[in-house]
mmCIF file with all atom_site columns, C-alpha atoms in Angstrom:
data_model
loop_
_atom_site.group_PDB
_atom_site.id
_atom_site.type_symbol
_atom_site.label_atom_id
_atom_site.label_alt_id
_atom_site.label_comp_id
_atom_site.label_asym_id
_atom_site.label_entity_id
_atom_site.label_seq_id
_atom_site.pdbx_PDB_ins_code
_atom_site.Cartn_x
_atom_site.Cartn_y
_atom_site.Cartn_z
_atom_site.occupancy
_atom_site.B_iso_or_equiv
_atom_site.pdbx_formal_charge
_atom_site.auth_seq_id
_atom_site.auth_comp_id
_atom_site.auth_asym_id
_atom_site.auth_atom_id
_atom_site.pdbx_PDB_model_num
ATOM 1   C CA . UNK A 1 1   ? -7.923  54.582  0.159   1.00 0.00 ? 2   UNK A CA 1
ATOM 2   C CA . UNK A 1 2   ? -7.649  53.433  3.766   1.00 0.00 ? 3   UNK A CA 1
ATOM 3   C CA . UNK A 1 3   ? -9.434  49.933  2.811   1.00 0.00 ? 4   UNK A CA 1
ATOM 4   C CA . UNK A 1 4   ? -6.983  49.416  -0.288  1.00 0.00 ? 5   UNK A CA 1
ATOM 5   C CA . UNK A 1 5   ? -3.810  50.043  2.212   1.00 0.00 ? 6   UNK A CA 1
ATOM 6   C CA . UNK A 1 6   ? -5.217  47.632  4.764   1.00 0.00 ? 7   UNK A CA 1
ATOM 7   C CA . UNK A 1 7   ? -5.895  45.148  1.648   1.00 0.00 ? 8   UNK A CA 1
ATOM 8   C CA . UNK A 1 8   ? -2.253  45.629  0.501   1.00 0.00 ? 9   UNK A CA 1
ATOM 9   C CA . UNK A 1 9   ? -0.793  45.059  3.946   1.00 0.00 ? 10  UNK A CA 1
ATOM 10  C CA . UNK A 1 10  ? -2.961  41.969  4.566   1.00 0.00 ? 11  UNK A CA 1
ATOM 11  C CA . UNK A 1 11  ? -2.047  40.516  1.036   1.00 0.00 ? 12  UNK A CA 1
ATOM 12  C CA . UNK A 1 12  ? 1.942   41.255  1.992   1.00 0.00 ? 13  UNK A CA 1
ATOM 13  C CA . UNK A 1 13  ? 1.488   39.845  5.467   1.00 0.00 ? 14  UNK A CA 1
ATOM 14  C CA . UNK A 1 14  ? -0.453  36.484  4.391   1.00 0.00 ? 15  UNK A CA 1
ATOM 15  C CA . UNK A 1 15  ? 2.120   35.983  1.350   1.00 0.00 ? 16  UNK A CA 1
ATOM 16  C CA . UNK A 1 16  ? 4.964   36.573  3.788   1.00 0.00 ? 17  UNK A CA 1
ATOM 17  C CA . UNK A 1 17  ? 3.792   34.097  6.124   1.00 0.00 ? 18  UNK A CA 1
ATOM 18  C CA . UNK A 1 18  ? 3.131   31.552  3.269   1.00 0.00 ? 19  UNK A CA 1
ATOM 19  C CA . UNK A 1 19  ? 6.627   31.772  2.120   1.00 0.00 ? 20  UNK A CA 1
ATOM 20  C CA . UNK A 1 20  ? 8.011   31.897  5.245   1.00 0.00 ? 21  UNK A CA 1
ATOM 21  C CA . UNK A 1 21  ? 6.383   28.433  6.289   1.00 0.00 ? 22  UNK A CA 1
ATOM 22  C CA . UNK A 1 22  ? 7.365   27.065  2.831   1.00 0.00 ? 23  UNK A CA 1
ATOM 23  C CA . UNK A 1 23  ? 11.116  28.019  3.316   1.00 0.00 ? 24  UNK A CA 1
ATOM 24  C CA . UNK A 1 24  ? 10.886  26.121  6.827   1.00 0.00 ? 25  UNK A CA 1
ATOM 25  C CA . UNK A 1 25  ? 9.293   23.000  5.544   1.00 0.00 ? 26  UNK A CA 1
ATOM 26  C CA . UNK A 1 26  ? 12.190  23.188  2.435   1.00 0.00 ? 27  UNK A CA 1
ATOM 27  C CA . UNK A 1 27  ? 15.008  23.628  5.345   1.00 0.00 ? 28  UNK A CA 1
ATOM 28  C CA . UNK A 1 28  ? 13.416  20.676  7.592   1.00 0.00 ? 29  UNK A CA 1
ATOM 29  C CA . UNK A 1 29  ? 13.288  18.283  4.402   1.00 0.00 ? 30  UNK A CA 1
ATOM 30  C CA . UNK A 1 30  ? 16.766  19.346  3.362   1.00 0.00 ? 31  UNK A CA 1
ATOM 31  C CA . UNK A 1 31  ? 17.880  18.694  7.197   1.00 0.00 ? 32  UNK A CA 1
ATOM 32  C CA . UNK A 1 32  ? 16.301  15.301  7.075   1.00 0.00 ? 33  UNK A CA 1
ATOM 33  C CA . UNK A 1 33  ? 17.870  14.240  3.749   1.00 0.00 ? 34  UNK A CA 1
ATOM 34  C CA . UNK A 1 34  ? 21.257  15.247  4.996   1.00 0.00 ? 35  UNK A CA 1
ATOM 35  C CA . UNK A 1 35  ? 20.619  12.970  8.373   1.00 0.00 ? 36  UNK A CA 1
ATOM 36  C CA . UNK A 1 36  ? 18.995  10.123  6.228   1.00 0.00 ? 37  UNK A CA 1
ATOM 37  C CA . UNK A 1 37  ? 22.026  9.425   4.098   1.00 0.00 ? 38  UNK A CA 1
ATOM 38  C CA . UNK A 1 38  ? 23.415  5.832   4.148   1.00 0.00 ? 39  UNK A CA 1
ATOM 39  C CA . UNK A 1 39  ? 26.912  5.482   5.835   1.00 0.00 ? 40  UNK A CA 1
ATOM 40  C CA . UNK A 1 40  ? 29.375  4.801   2.929   1.00 0.00 ? 41  UNK A CA 1
ATOM 41  C CA . UNK A 1 41  ? 31.390  1.712   3.358   1.00 0.00 ? 42  UNK A CA 1
ATOM 42  C CA . UNK A 1 42  ? 34.875  1.700   4.266   1.00 0.00 ? 43  UNK A CA 1
ATOM 43  C CA . UNK A 1 43  ? 37.874  0.123   2.432   1.00 0.00 ? 44  UNK A CA 1
ATOM 44  C CA . UNK A 1 44  ? 38.450  -2.238  5.550   1.00 0.00 ? 45  UNK A CA 1
ATOM 45  C CA . UNK A 1 45  ? 34.682  -3.685  5.173   1.00 0.00 ? 46  UNK A CA 1
ATOM 46  C CA . UNK A 1 46  ? 34.992  -4.189  1.559   1.00 0.00 ? 47  UNK A CA 1
ATOM 47  C CA . UNK A 1 47  ? 37.904  -6.292  1.717   1.00 0.00 ? 48  UNK A CA 1
ATOM 48  C CA . UNK A 1 48  ? 36.353  -8.530  4.552   1.00 0.00 ? 49  UNK A CA 1
ATOM 49  C CA . UNK A 1 49  ? 33.334  -9.084  2.321   1.00 0.00 ? 50  UNK A CA 1
ATOM 50  C CA . UNK A 1 50  ? 33.542  -12.726 0.957   1.00 0.00 ? 51  UNK A CA 1
ATOM 51  C CA . UNK A 1 51  ? 33.170  -12.978 -2.750  1.00 0.00 ? 52  UNK A CA 1
ATOM 52  C CA . UNK A 1 52  ? 30.430  -15.176 -3.743  1.00 0.00 ? 53  UNK A CA 1
ATOM 53  C CA . UNK A 1 53  ? 31.078  -17.401 -6.519  1.00 0.00 ? 54  UNK A CA 1
ATOM 54  C CA . UNK A 1 54  ? 27.873  -18.777 -8.513  1.00 0.00 ? 55  UNK A CA 1
ATOM 55  C CA . UNK A 1 55  ? 27.503  -22.417 -7.864  1.00 0.00 ? 56  UNK A CA 1
ATOM 56  C CA . UNK A 1 56  ? 25.549  -24.834 -10.100 1.00 0.00 ? 57  UNK A CA 1
ATOM 57  C CA . UNK A 1 57  ? 22.936  -25.397 -7.454  1.00 0.00 ? 58  UNK A CA 1
ATOM 58  C CA . UNK A 1 58  ? 20.520  -22.952 -8.333  1.00 0.00 ? 59  UNK A CA 1
ATOM 59  C CA . UNK A 1 59  ? 20.263  -23.548 -11.904 1.00 0.00 ? 60  UNK A CA 1
ATOM 60  C CA . UNK A 1 60  ? 17.357  -25.283 -13.426 1.00 0.00 ? 61  UNK A CA 1
ATOM 61  C CA . UNK A 1 61  ? 17.775  -28.373 -15.550 1.00 0.00 ? 62  UNK A CA 1
ATOM 62  C CA . UNK A 1 62  ? 16.324  -28.613 -19.085 1.00 0.00 ? 63  UNK A CA 1
ATOM 63  C CA . UNK A 1 63  ? 13.436  -30.775 -17.971 1.00 0.00 ? 64  UNK A CA 1
ATOM 64  C CA . UNK A 1 64  ? 12.689  -28.373 -15.535 1.00 0.00 ? 65  UNK A CA 1
ATOM 65  C CA . UNK A 1 65  ? 12.534  -25.335 -17.745 1.00 0.00 ? 66  UNK A CA 1
ATOM 66  C CA . UNK A 1 66  ? 10.371  -27.348 -20.383 1.00 0.00 ? 67  UNK A CA 1
ATOM 67  C CA . UNK A 1 67  ? 7.864   -27.942 -17.307 1.00 0.00 ? 68  UNK A CA 1
ATOM 68  C CA . UNK A 1 68  ? 7.632   -24.369 -16.399 1.00 0.00 ? 69  UNK A CA 1
ATOM 69  C CA . UNK A 1 69  ? 7.023   -23.356 -19.836 1.00 0.00 ? 70  UNK A CA 1
ATOM 70  C CA . UNK A 1 70  ? 4.221   -25.885 -20.256 1.00 0.00 ? 71  UNK A CA 1
ATOM 71  C CA . UNK A 1 71  ? 2.746   -24.715 -17.069 1.00 0.00 ? 72  UNK A CA 1
ATOM 72  C CA . UNK A 1 72  ? 2.728   -21.175 -17.848 1.00 0.00 ? 73  UNK A CA 1
ATOM 73  C CA . UNK A 1 73  ? 1.230   -22.143 -21.563 1.00 0.00 ? 74  UNK A CA 1
ATOM 74  C CA . UNK A 1 74  ? -1.675  -24.054 -19.958 1.00 0.00 ? 75  UNK A CA 1
ATOM 75  C CA . UNK A 1 75  ? -2.326  -21.114 -17.444 1.00 0.00 ? 76  UNK A CA 1
ATOM 76  C CA . UNK A 1 76  ? -2.344  -18.619 -20.215 1.00 0.00 ? 77  UNK A CA 1
ATOM 77  C CA . UNK A 1 77  ? -4.722  -20.531 -22.014 1.00 0.00 ? 78  UNK A CA 1
ATOM 78  C CA . UNK A 1 78  ? -7.120  -21.305 -18.884 1.00 0.00 ? 79  UNK A CA 1
ATOM 79  C CA . UNK A 1 79  ? -6.954  -17.355 -18.429 1.00 0.00 ? 80  UNK A CA 1
ATOM 80  C CA . UNK A 1 80  ? -7.954  -16.359 -22.068 1.00 0.00 ? 81  UNK A CA 1
ATOM 81  C CA . UNK A 1 81  ? -10.915 -18.756 -21.819 1.00 0.00 ? 82  UNK A CA 1
ATOM 82  C CA . UNK A 1 82  ? -11.956 -17.233 -18.751 1.00 0.00 ? 83  UNK A CA 1
ATOM 83  C CA . UNK A 1 83  ? -11.668 -13.609 -19.924 1.00 0.00 ? 84  UNK A CA 1
ATOM 84  C CA . UNK A 1 84  ? -13.500 -14.151 -23.110 1.00 0.00 ? 85  UNK A CA 1
ATOM 85  C CA . UNK A 1 85  ? -16.097 -16.950 -22.464 1.00 0.00 ? 86  UNK A CA 1
ATOM 86  C CA . UNK A 1 86  ? -17.795 -18.926 -25.679 1.00 0.00 ? 87  UNK A CA 1
ATOM 87  C CA . UNK A 1 87  ? -21.192 -18.307 -24.439 1.00 0.00 ? 88  UNK A CA 1
ATOM 88  C CA . UNK A 1 88  ? -21.157 -14.709 -25.483 1.00 0.00 ? 89  UNK A CA 1
ATOM 89  C CA . UNK A 1 89  ? -23.377 -13.879 -28.260 1.00 0.00 ? 90  UNK A CA 1
ATOM 90  C CA . UNK A 1 90  ? -22.194 -10.422 -29.178 1.00 0.00 ? 91  UNK A CA 1
ATOM 91  C CA . UNK A 1 91  ? -18.828 -8.548  -29.271 1.00 0.00 ? 92  UNK A CA 1
ATOM 92  C CA . UNK A 1 92  ? -18.377 -6.129  -26.590 1.00 0.00 ? 93  UNK A CA 1
ATOM 93  C CA . UNK A 1 93  ? -18.818 -2.508  -27.549 1.00 0.00 ? 94  UNK A CA 1
ATOM 94  C CA . UNK A 1 94  ? -20.811 -3.445  -30.580 1.00 0.00 ? 95  UNK A CA 1
ATOM 95  C CA . UNK A 1 95  ? -23.459 -0.895  -31.677 1.00 0.00 ? 96  UNK A CA 1
ATOM 96  C CA . UNK A 1 96  ? -26.287 -3.412  -31.128 1.00 0.00 ? 97  UNK A CA 1
ATOM 97  C CA . UNK A 1 97  ? -25.827 -4.516  -27.890 1.00 0.00 ? 98  UNK A CA 1
ATOM 98  C CA . UNK A 1 98  ? -23.361 -1.826  -26.204 1.00 0.00 ? 99  UNK A CA 1
ATOM 99  C CA . UNK A 1 99  ? -22.025 -2.537  -22.424 1.00 0.00 ? 100 UNK A CA 1
ATOM 100 C CA . UNK A 1 100 ? -24.253 -0.722  -19.570 1.00 0.00 ? 101 UNK A CA 1
ATOM 101 C CA . UNK A 1 101 ? -21.744 2.066   -19.534 1.00 0.00 ? 102 UNK A CA 1
ATOM 102 C CA . UNK A 1 102 ? -21.953 2.839   -22.773 1.00 0.00 ? 103 UNK A CA 1
ATOM 103 C CA . UNK A 1 103 ? -25.587 2.336   -22.817 1.00 0.00 ? 104 UNK A CA 1
ATOM 104 C CA . UNK A 1 104 ? -25.766 5.004   -19.964 1.00 0.00 ? 105 UNK A CA 1
ATOM 105 C CA . UNK A 1 105 ? -23.783 7.622   -21.755 1.00 0.00 ? 106 UNK A CA 1
ATOM 106 C CA . UNK A 1 106 ? -25.694 7.475   -24.764 1.00 0.00 ? 107 UNK A CA 1
ATOM 107 C CA . UNK A 1 107 ? -28.574 7.950   -22.752 1.00 0.00 ? 108 UNK A CA 1
ATOM 108 C CA . UNK A 1 108 ? -27.446 10.862  -20.803 1.00 0.00 ? 109 UNK A CA 1
ATOM 109 C CA . UNK A 1 109 ? -26.215 12.634  -24.035 1.00 0.00 ? 110 UNK A CA 1
ATOM 110 C CA . UNK A 1 110 ? -29.612 12.099  -25.801 1.00 0.00 ? 111 UNK A CA 1
ATOM 111 C CA . UNK A 1 111 ? -31.348 14.123  -23.065 1.00 0.00 ? 112 UNK A CA 1
ATOM 112 C CA . UNK A 1 112 ? -31.599 17.630  -23.383 1.00 0.00 ? 113 UNK A CA 1
ATOM 113 C CA . UNK A 1 113 ? -29.801 19.668  -20.773 1.00 0.00 ? 114 UNK A CA 1
ATOM 114 C CA . UNK A 1 114 ? -31.784 21.988  -18.156 1.00 0.00 ? 115 UNK A CA 1
ATOM 115 C CA . UNK A 1 115 ? -30.721 23.951  -15.409 1.00 0.00 ? 116 UNK A CA 1
ATOM 116 C CA . UNK A 1 116 ? -30.959 22.368  -12.023 1.00 0.00 ? 117 UNK A CA 1
ATOM 117 C CA . UNK A 1 117 ? -33.415 24.278  -9.776  1.00 0.00 ? 118 UNK A CA 1
#
């Protein structure tokens, strides 16, 4: 019975320490978020901020938009050719010619299981 009392006392002490540290960390995080808040803008700062009107300088012409569209189409076609080369003689993952990962998995599944010694 003495060992049971000691075990319960150690359990309560350990859990108390853990939860005390958790409460301290929670309080520290709450304190840090309180001091890390951005300062609100005052009415004077908002009134002094200049209003920015959109101008036509940053807009693209129709010719530039067409050139960008052609460049994107050519780039996409180039990437597709690189990702799926025409020299490939089989479809990846087919049953006849599986990828190395699939073949290794099948070989591992076909082996009988033995306990390690």
